[in-house]
Short mmCIF file of C-alpha atoms in Angstrom, two decimals:
data_model
loop_
_atom_site.label_atom_id
_atom_site.label_comp_id
_atom_site.label_asym_id
_atom_site.label_seq_id
_atom_site.Cartn_x
_atom_site.Cartn_y
_atom_site.Cartn_z
CA MET X 1 8.07 -33.26 16.49
CA ASP X 2 6.78 -29.80 15.66
CA GLY X 3 7.75 -27.50 12.82
CA ASP X 4 8.80 -24.33 14.54
CA GLU X 5 11.78 -23.39 12.42
CA GLY X 6 12.38 -22.55 8.76
CA GLY X 7 10.58 -20.92 5.90
CA LEU X 8 7.62 -23.24 5.37
CA PRO X 9 4.08 -22.15 6.16
CA ARG X 10 3.36 -23.08 9.77
CA ARG X 11 0.14 -24.52 11.04
CA ARG X 12 0.01 -24.28 14.83
CA ARG X 13 3.10 -24.13 16.96
CA ILE X 14 3.41 -26.69 19.73
CA ALA X 15 5.24 -25.19 22.68
CA PRO X 16 8.22 -27.12 24.12
CA TRP X 17 6.46 -27.43 27.49
CA GLN X 18 3.58 -29.19 25.77
CA ILE X 19 5.96 -31.69 24.17
CA ALA X 20 7.71 -32.20 27.51
CA ALA X 21 4.34 -32.82 29.17
CA LEU X 22 3.46 -35.42 26.51
CA TYR X 23 6.70 -37.29 27.14
CA ALA X 24 6.12 -37.13 30.90
CA VAL X 25 2.61 -38.58 30.50
CA LEU X 26 3.99 -41.27 28.19
CA ALA X 27 6.64 -42.15 30.77
CA ILE X 28 4.01 -42.50 33.50
CA VAL X 29 1.76 -44.66 31.29
CA LEU X 30 4.65 -46.96 30.29
CA ALA X 31 5.76 -47.25 33.92
CA ALA X 32 2.21 -48.14 34.96
CA LEU X 33 2.15 -50.86 32.32
CA GLY X 34 5.50 -52.17 33.50
CA PHE X 35 7.14 -51.41 30.16
CA GLY X 36 10.86 -51.32 30.94
CA GLY X 37 14.04 -53.29 30.92
CA LEU X 38 14.62 -52.77 27.17
CA TRP X 39 18.36 -52.76 27.69
CA ARG X 40 18.45 -55.39 30.42
CA ASP X 41 21.49 -57.08 28.93
CA LEU X 42 23.41 -53.80 29.27
CA SER X 43 22.31 -53.13 32.84
CA LEU X 44 25.04 -52.79 35.43
CA LEU X 45 22.59 -53.46 38.26
CA PRO X 46 22.85 -56.89 39.90
CA GLU X 47 19.05 -57.22 39.98
CA PRO X 48 16.26 -55.48 38.05
CA PRO X 49 14.51 -52.69 40.01
CA ALA X 50 11.76 -54.01 42.24
CA SER X 51 9.38 -51.12 41.53
CA ARG X 52 7.83 -50.56 38.14
CA TRP X 53 8.05 -46.81 38.76
CA ALA X 54 11.86 -46.91 38.80
CA SER X 55 11.99 -45.92 35.13
CA LEU X 56 10.59 -42.49 36.04
CA VAL X 57 13.89 -41.66 37.73
CA THR X 58 15.45 -41.16 34.28
CA ALA X 59 12.33 -40.65 32.13
CA LEU X 60 11.04 -37.49 33.82
CA PRO X 61 14.41 -35.64 33.77
CA ALA X 62 14.77 -36.65 30.13
CA ALA X 63 11.32 -35.20 29.38
CA ALA X 64 12.35 -31.98 31.13
CA THR X 65 15.26 -31.48 28.70
CA VAL X 66 12.71 -30.92 25.91
CA LEU X 67 12.11 -27.48 27.45
CA LEU X 68 15.48 -26.50 25.92
CA ARG X 69 14.33 -27.48 22.43
CA ARG X 70 14.16 -23.94 21.06
CA ARG X 71 16.48 -21.86 23.20
CA ALA X 72 19.38 -24.31 23.64
CA PRO X 73 18.77 -27.52 21.66
CA ARG X 74 22.43 -28.57 21.68
CA LEU X 75 22.63 -28.32 25.46
CA GLY X 76 19.36 -30.22 25.74
CA LEU X 77 20.67 -32.94 23.41
CA GLY X 78 23.82 -33.33 25.49
CA LEU X 79 21.86 -33.65 28.72
CA ALA X 80 19.37 -36.07 27.16
CA ALA X 81 22.19 -38.21 25.76
CA GLY X 82 23.76 -38.46 29.22
CA ILE X 83 20.43 -39.41 30.78
CA PHE X 84 19.85 -42.01 28.06
CA LEU X 85 23.25 -43.56 28.71
CA ALA X 86 22.50 -43.77 32.44
CA ASP X 87 19.05 -45.22 31.69
CA ALA X 88 20.44 -47.86 29.29
CA LEU X 89 22.90 -49.05 31.93
CA THR X 90 20.23 -49.23 34.66
CA VAL X 91 16.46 -49.44 34.14
CA GLY X 92 16.36 -49.50 30.31
CA GLY X 93 13.35 -47.27 29.62
CA LEU X 94 11.97 -45.99 26.31
CA VAL X 95 11.29 -42.28 26.92
CA PRO X 96 14.96 -41.16 27.21
CA LEU X 97 15.65 -42.65 23.78
CA LEU X 98 12.65 -40.86 22.25
CA VAL X 99 13.74 -37.57 23.81
CA VAL X 100 17.24 -37.94 22.33
CA LEU X 101 15.70 -38.44 18.88
CA GLU X 102 13.43 -35.42 19.41
CA LEU X 103 16.30 -33.11 20.33
CA LEU X 104 18.54 -34.51 17.60
CA HIS X 105 15.84 -33.55 15.09
CA ALA X 106 15.68 -30.02 16.54
CA VAL X 107 19.46 -29.60 16.37
CA ILE X 108 19.74 -30.79 12.76
CA LEU X 109 17.03 -28.37 11.63
CA ARG X 110 19.16 -25.44 12.80
CA LEU X 111 22.38 -26.52 11.11
CA ALA X 112 23.72 -25.57 7.70
CA GLN X 113 24.31 -28.21 5.03
CA ARG X 114 27.99 -28.72 5.84
CA GLN X 115 27.27 -28.91 9.55
CA ARG X 116 24.59 -31.54 8.93
CA ALA X 117 27.11 -33.61 6.98
CA ALA X 118 29.51 -33.32 9.91
CA VAL X 119 26.77 -34.51 12.29
CA LEU X 120 26.25 -37.57 10.09
CA SER X 121 29.97 -38.38 10.18
CA TRP X 122 30.12 -37.98 13.95
CA GLY X 123 26.96 -40.05 14.36
CA ILE X 124 28.49 -42.94 12.44
CA ALA X 125 31.64 -42.70 14.53
CA VAL X 126 29.63 -42.71 17.78
CA LEU X 127 27.57 -45.68 16.59
CA VAL X 128 30.73 -47.66 15.85
CA ALA X 129 32.15 -46.75 19.27
CA VAL X 130 28.91 -47.85 20.97
CA ALA X 131 28.94 -51.15 19.08
CA LEU X 132 32.53 -51.84 20.12
CA SER X 133 31.70 -50.98 23.74
CA ILE X 134 28.69 -53.32 23.73
CA GLN X 135 30.80 -56.08 22.22
CA ALA X 136 33.44 -55.58 24.90
CA LEU X 137 30.76 -55.58 27.62
CA LEU X 138 28.68 -58.53 26.45
CA GLY X 139 30.99 -60.55 24.22
CA ASP X 140 28.01 -61.53 22.05
CA VAL X 141 28.47 -60.63 18.38
CA GLN X 142 24.87 -61.34 17.35
CA LEU X 143 23.41 -59.22 20.13
CA THR X 144 25.91 -56.45 19.42
CA VAL X 145 24.98 -56.39 15.73
CA LEU X 146 21.27 -56.41 16.58
CA ILE X 147 21.55 -53.46 18.99
CA ALA X 148 23.79 -51.54 16.56
CA LEU X 149 21.29 -52.04 13.73
CA GLN X 150 18.40 -50.88 15.91
CA LEU X 151 20.21 -47.76 17.06
CA GLY X 152 21.47 -47.08 13.52
CA ALA X 153 17.95 -47.36 12.11
CA LEU X 154 16.50 -45.02 14.75
CA PHE X 155 19.20 -42.37 14.48
CA GLY X 156 19.49 -42.75 10.69
CA THR X 157 15.75 -42.27 10.17
CA THR X 158 15.74 -39.22 12.44
CA TYR X 159 18.69 -37.70 10.60
CA TRP X 160 17.17 -38.40 7.17
CA TYR X 161 13.83 -36.83 8.09
CA ALA X 162 15.33 -33.75 9.75
CA ASN X 163 17.78 -33.27 6.87
CA SER X 164 14.94 -33.52 4.32
CA VAL X 165 12.88 -30.91 6.19
CA ALA X 166 15.90 -28.60 6.46
CA GLN X 167 16.65 -28.93 2.74
CA SER X 168 13.04 -28.23 1.79
CA ARG X 169 13.06 -25.08 3.91
CA GLU X 170 16.31 -23.94 2.36
CA LEU X 171 14.83 -24.45 -1.11
CA VAL X 172 11.72 -22.48 -0.16
CA ALA X 173 13.86 -19.63 1.17
CA LEU X 174 16.03 -19.77 -1.97
CA TYR X 175 13.04 -19.62 -4.32
CA ARG X 176 11.52 -16.77 -2.34
CA GLN X 177 14.76 -14.81 -2.53
CA ARG X 178 15.06 -15.62 -6.23
CA ALA X 179 11.49 -14.42 -6.85
CA THR X 180 12.27 -11.20 -4.98
CA ASP X 181 15.45 -10.68 -6.99
CA LEU X 182 13.66 -11.40 -10.28
CA ALA X 183 10.91 -8.92 -9.42
CA ARG X 184 13.51 -6.29 -8.54
CA LEU X 185 15.49 -6.91 -11.72
CA THR X 186 12.31 -6.77 -13.80
CA GLU X 187 11.39 -3.45 -12.21
CA LEU X 188 14.90 -2.11 -12.84
CA ASP X 189 14.72 -3.28 -16.45
CA ARG X 190 11.34 -1.59 -16.91
CA ALA X 191 12.61 1.62 -15.33
CA ALA X 192 15.70 1.52 -17.56
CA ALA X 193 13.53 1.03 -20.65
CA VAL X 194 11.36 4.01 -19.67
CA ARG X 195 14.44 6.10 -18.96
CA ASP X 196 16.00 5.17 -22.30
CA GLU X 197 12.78 5.98 -24.15
CA ARG X 198 12.64 9.38 -22.44
CA GLU X 199 16.27 9.95 -23.38
CA ARG X 200 15.55 8.99 -26.99
CA MET X 201 12.62 11.39 -27.14
CA ALA X 202 14.73 14.13 -25.58
CA SER X 203 17.52 13.50 -28.08
CA GLU X 204 15.12 13.67 -31.02
CA LEU X 205 13.60 16.89 -29.73
CA HIS X 206 17.04 18.35 -29.17
CA ASP X 207 18.61 17.25 -32.45
CA ILE X 208 15.69 17.77 -34.83
CA VAL X 209 12.92 20.00 -33.54
CA ALA X 210 14.95 22.33 -31.33
CA GLY X 211 17.56 22.72 -34.04
CA HIS X 212 15.00 23.76 -36.63
CA VAL X 213 13.30 26.16 -34.24
CA ALA X 214 16.63 27.72 -33.34
CA ALA X 215 17.44 28.02 -37.04
CA VAL X 216 14.18 29.90 -37.62
CA ALA X 217 15.04 32.34 -34.82
CA ILE X 218 18.57 32.86 -36.15
CA ARG X 219 17.44 33.41 -39.72
CA SER X 220 14.71 35.83 -38.72
CA GLU X 221 17.25 37.78 -36.64
CA ALA X 222 19.60 37.80 -39.62
CA ALA X 223 16.82 39.08 -41.85
CA LEU X 224 16.09 41.87 -39.39
CA SER X 225 19.77 42.83 -39.40
CA LEU X 226 19.93 42.86 -43.18
CA HIS X 227 16.88 45.11 -43.35
CA GLY X 228 18.16 47.41 -40.61
CA PRO X 229 20.03 50.69 -41.14
CA ALA X 230 21.19 49.66 -44.63
CA HIS X 231 17.63 49.67 -45.86
CA PRO X 232 16.70 53.09 -47.30
CA SER X 233 13.26 53.21 -45.82
CA ALA X 234 14.65 52.06 -42.48
CA ALA X 235 17.23 54.90 -42.49
CA ALA X 236 14.52 57.44 -43.21
CA SER X 237 12.42 56.07 -40.42
CA ALA X 238 15.37 56.23 -38.04
CA ALA X 239 16.06 59.91 -38.99
CA ALA X 240 12.48 60.91 -38.25
CA PRO X 241 11.55 60.12 -34.63
CA ALA X 242 8.14 58.64 -35.45
CA PRO X 243 6.20 56.47 -32.99
CA ALA X 244 7.01 52.75 -33.01
CA THR X 245 3.57 51.86 -34.21
CA ARG X 246 3.89 54.12 -37.23
CA ALA X 247 7.36 52.69 -38.06
CA GLU X 248 6.07 49.17 -37.92
CA ASP X 249 3.06 50.17 -39.99
CA ALA X 250 5.45 51.53 -42.58
CA HIS X 251 7.46 48.25 -42.58
CA PRO X 252 5.03 45.37 -41.90
CA GLU X 253 7.64 42.79 -42.99
CA ARG X 254 9.89 43.77 -40.05
CA SER X 255 6.99 43.41 -37.67
CA ALA X 256 6.31 39.94 -39.05
CA LEU X 257 9.99 38.99 -38.74
CA ARG X 258 10.06 40.17 -35.12
CA ALA X 259 6.95 38.11 -34.39
CA VAL X 260 8.57 35.06 -36.02
CA ARG X 261 11.79 35.60 -34.04
CA ASP X 262 9.99 36.08 -30.71
CA SER X 263 7.74 33.07 -31.25
CA SER X 264 10.74 30.94 -32.25
CA LEU X 265 12.67 31.95 -29.14
CA GLN X 266 9.66 31.18 -26.95
CA ALA X 267 9.19 27.80 -28.64
CA HIS X 268 12.91 27.03 -28.28
CA GLU X 269 12.79 27.85 -24.57
CA ALA X 270 9.72 25.64 -24.15
CA LEU X 271 11.51 22.81 -25.95
CA ARG X 272 14.54 23.19 -23.69
CA THR X 273 12.27 22.92 -20.67
CA MET X 274 10.59 19.84 -22.10
CA ILE X 275 13.97 18.24 -22.87
CA ALA X 276 15.12 18.91 -19.30
CA VAL X 277 11.94 17.28 -17.96
CA LEU X 278 12.40 14.22 -20.18
CA ARG X 279 16.03 13.84 -19.16
CA ASP X 280 15.23 14.19 -15.47
CA ASP X 281 14.80 10.91 -13.53
CA PRO X 282 11.47 11.17 -11.68
CA ALA X 283 12.37 8.24 -9.43
CA ALA X 284 15.41 10.00 -7.97
CA PRO X 285 15.17 13.77 -8.48
CA ALA X 286 17.68 14.56 -5.75
CA ALA X 287 20.29 11.98 -6.75
CA ALA X 288 23.76 13.09 -7.70
CA PRO X 289 24.81 12.68 -11.36
CA LEU X 290 26.27 9.27 -12.06
CA GLY X 291 30.03 9.36 -12.64
CA ARG X 292 33.37 7.92 -11.59
CA ALA X 293 32.79 9.01 -8.01
CA GLN X 294 29.85 6.60 -7.82
CA LEU X 295 31.75 3.58 -9.20
CA PRO X 296 32.63 2.13 -5.76
CA GLY X 297 28.95 2.30 -4.80
CA LEU X 298 27.93 0.53 -8.02
CA VAL X 299 30.54 -2.16 -7.37
CA ALA X 300 29.33 -2.64 -3.78
CA GLU X 301 25.73 -2.97 -4.94
CA ALA X 302 26.77 -5.51 -7.60
CA ARG X 303 28.63 -7.55 -4.99
CA ARG X 304 25.52 -7.61 -2.82
CA SER X 305 23.61 -9.07 -5.78
CA GLY X 306 26.02 -12.03 -5.96
CA LEU X 307 28.68 -10.84 -8.41
CA SER X 308 32.42 -10.96 -7.77
CA VAL X 309 33.57 -7.54 -8.99
CA GLU X 310 37.02 -5.99 -9.24
CA LEU X 311 37.39 -2.28 -10.01
CA HIS X 312 40.55 -0.92 -11.65
CA ASP X 313 40.28 2.87 -11.99
CA GLY X 314 43.46 4.24 -13.52
CA VAL X 315 42.18 7.80 -14.02
CA SER X 316 43.44 10.20 -11.37
CA SER X 317 42.38 13.56 -12.81
CA ALA X 318 38.88 14.97 -13.12
CA LEU X 319 36.97 14.32 -16.35
CA PRO X 320 34.58 16.58 -18.25
CA ALA X 321 31.04 16.22 -16.96
CA ALA X 322 29.67 14.63 -20.15
CA VAL X 323 32.48 12.05 -20.30
CA ASP X 324 32.36 11.39 -16.55
CA GLN X 325 28.62 10.70 -16.61
CA ARG X 326 28.91 8.37 -19.58
CA VAL X 327 31.66 6.40 -17.82
CA GLY X 328 29.34 5.85 -14.86
CA ARG X 329 26.43 4.94 -17.13
CA ILE X 330 28.50 2.36 -19.05
CA VAL X 331 29.72 0.68 -15.86
CA GLN X 332 26.21 0.71 -14.40
CA GLU X 333 24.70 -0.94 -17.48
CA GLY X 334 27.51 -3.51 -17.68
CA LEU X 335 27.08 -4.55 -14.04
CA ALA X 336 23.29 -4.62 -14.34
CA ASN X 337 23.48 -6.91 -17.38
CA SER X 338 25.94 -9.20 -15.57
CA ALA X 339 23.66 -9.46 -12.53
CA LYS X 340 20.67 -10.20 -14.75
CA HIS X 341 22.18 -12.56 -17.34
CA ASP X 342 25.29 -13.99 -15.57
CA SER X 343 24.28 -14.50 -11.93
CA GLY X 344 27.32 -15.20 -9.76
CA ALA X 345 29.79 -14.17 -12.48
CA THR X 346 33.26 -12.70 -12.01
CA VAL X 347 33.32 -9.16 -13.40
CA ALA X 348 36.33 -6.92 -14.02
CA VAL X 349 35.82 -3.16 -14.52
CA HIS X 350 38.69 -1.21 -16.08
CA VAL X 351 38.80 2.58 -16.52
CA ALA X 352 41.97 4.07 -18.02
CA LEU X 353 43.30 6.90 -20.19
CA ARG X 354 44.21 5.67 -23.65
CA GLY X 355 44.61 7.22 -27.09
CA GLY X 356 43.57 10.72 -26.07
CA GLY X 357 40.41 9.54 -24.36
CA VAL X 358 38.93 7.39 -21.61
CA HIS X 359 38.82 3.64 -22.18
CA VAL X 360 36.09 1.77 -20.26
CA ARG X 361 35.90 -2.02 -20.25
CA VAL X 362 33.50 -4.32 -18.33
CA VAL X 363 34.24 -8.05 -18.71
CA SER X 364 31.94 -10.74 -17.27
CA ARG X 365 33.06 -14.37 -17.02
CA GLY X 366 31.24 -17.41 -15.68
CA GLY X 367 27.93 -17.28 -13.88
CA ARG X 368 24.61 -18.64 -14.96
CA ALA X 369 21.65 -17.07 -16.67
CA LEU X 370 18.42 -16.55 -14.77
CA ASP X 371 15.98 -18.49 -16.94
CA ASP X 372 13.02 -16.17 -16.88
CA ALA X 373 11.28 -14.75 -19.94
CA GLY X 374 10.45 -11.52 -18.13
CA LEU X 375 14.15 -10.73 -17.73
CA ARG X 376 15.26 -11.17 -21.34
CA GLY X 377 16.78 -7.93 -22.44
CA ASN X 378 15.27 -5.78 -25.15
CA GLY X 379 18.58 -4.13 -26.06
CA LEU X 380 17.42 -0.62 -25.18
CA GLY X 381 20.14 -0.15 -22.58
CA LEU X 382 23.04 -1.08 -24.84
CA ARG X 383 21.49 0.75 -27.79
CA GLY X 384 21.15 3.88 -25.68
CA LEU X 385 24.78 3.58 -24.58
CA ALA X 386 25.95 3.20 -28.17
CA GLU X 387 23.99 6.28 -29.25
CA GLY X 388 25.23 8.31 -26.30
CA VAL X 389 28.87 7.36 -26.88
CA GLY X 390 28.58 7.99 -30.60
CA ALA X 391 27.04 11.40 -29.94
CA ILE X 392 30.33 12.65 -28.46
CA GLY X 393 32.49 10.96 -31.09
CA GLY X 394 33.35 7.84 -29.12
CA ARG X 395 33.35 4.16 -29.98
CA PHE X 396 31.24 1.45 -28.36
CA ARG X 397 31.07 -2.32 -28.62
CA ALA X 398 29.21 -4.99 -26.63
CA GLY X 399 29.11 -8.72 -27.23
CA PRO X 400 30.65 -12.11 -26.48
CA VAL X 401 34.42 -12.56 -26.60
CA GLY X 402 35.21 -16.23 -26.20
CA SER X 403 33.49 -17.44 -23.03
CA ALA X 404 33.15 -13.91 -21.66
CA TRP X 405 30.79 -11.00 -22.30
CA GLU X 406 32.46 -7.66 -22.86
CA VAL X 407 31.29 -4.05 -22.93
CA VAL X 408 33.99 -1.70 -24.27
CA ALA X 409 33.81 2.04 -24.91
CA TRP X 410 36.27 4.78 -25.79
CA LEU X 411 35.27 8.36 -24.99
CA PRO X 412 37.34 11.22 -26.44
CA LEU X 413 38.56 14.02 -24.20
CA PRO X 414 37.86 17.49 -25.66
CA GLU X 415 41.32 18.86 -24.96
CA SER X 416 43.25 16.00 -26.57
CA GLU X 417 40.93 14.12 -28.86
CA PRO X 418 42.13 12.70 -32.21
CA GLY X 419 41.19 14.73 -35.22
CA GLY X 420 37.99 13.83 -36.90
CA CYS X 421 36.73 11.44 -34.24
CA ARG X 422 34.08 13.77 -32.83
CA PRO X 423 31.29 15.40 -34.82
CA ALA X 424 31.74 19.14 -34.65
CA GLY X 425 28.09 20.02 -34.28
CA ARG X 426 25.94 17.38 -32.69
CA GLY X 427 28.52 16.03 -30.23
CA ALA X 428 29.35 19.47 -28.89
CA VAL X 429 25.69 20.43 -28.52
CA LEU X 430 24.89 17.25 -26.62
CA GLY X 431 27.86 17.77 -24.33
CA ASP X 432 26.84 21.36 -23.60
CA GLU X 433 23.23 20.42 -23.07
CA ARG X 434 24.02 17.72 -20.54
CA ALA X 435 26.60 19.74 -18.74
#
């Protein structure tokens, strides 16, 4: 029996015609040696065949059915079984029985686990029916039991071996798929960590450095305004149309303030460009911003990874860009964590309007963790979500609730947010910057 199916490494394939030729040669050799009459007690012929070559009448057609081993193994098995039955009731050769075992092995290799169990049940039923038929034909209990045990041992051994090979191939395919999934999840986790670090750097530049640089520009502009027309020397300079160079020579402090203001504005513009570069995703520069419109796609991708996901989106109106993007980011992170830490879990995603804002809830129940040290989270994703939600005055929580894992966020809507829940400065700047 060759190993032409499955996921195991193959040595050298043996073509079906080669196997058929081997069985044909075996049949000729056995016929030449006079090896026949194995089932003489079951023969319906009044006398044994006179010629030793009579067994080839059934042996060669049985060998020919091996040609169907790959393209139509079930058809080949049915034909071989019929030939074996005719052989057992006439000449009683060996090759038809071997061919039936060969094709039975090929059929079992192609069946799923449940189908293989069904074949075992049917095989036992057929064996019992054959034993009862032999008993009715011969009337000899001892001979019936002996033949039934022989056939049961042959078919049972063939089934056990083929089932073991099929299970090993399924395990190999499963481990290969698992390794592929783990590598993909590890890459996604690494990309998410890099993205979160870039976002953190962009936030620090925006909130600290850019703010101070902007403050320098504003204060220098204010100083120039204070020392404008109200300044006596400035008024005199304005009355006399002197060249700009002479006016600045007369008031070097104004020239210095203008230089400070211009340099601050240039630095602020450079920082804005740097922040935009850090917040851009280099892996998908042309991708649309993540939001509620992408939730069905996220759910479909999660289902393909083995999760059972239900989406309940109760928001019918459009959301502000900053809130909409954070909703998509929260759902994306929740589903990614479920796929990574709760493989096969049931996940419910709820998006609704509540308390003057948008309430997002991702609940994961059941599933099993993928036991791999490379996939253990570092918390950057959830920490980044918490910082982003807090930046616009929202609330965020993630953690176990009973036997489930829950990610919950509330994002205020600018037009109807509760008083005092959103920082007046930082939250508004972040929202404007991302919009």
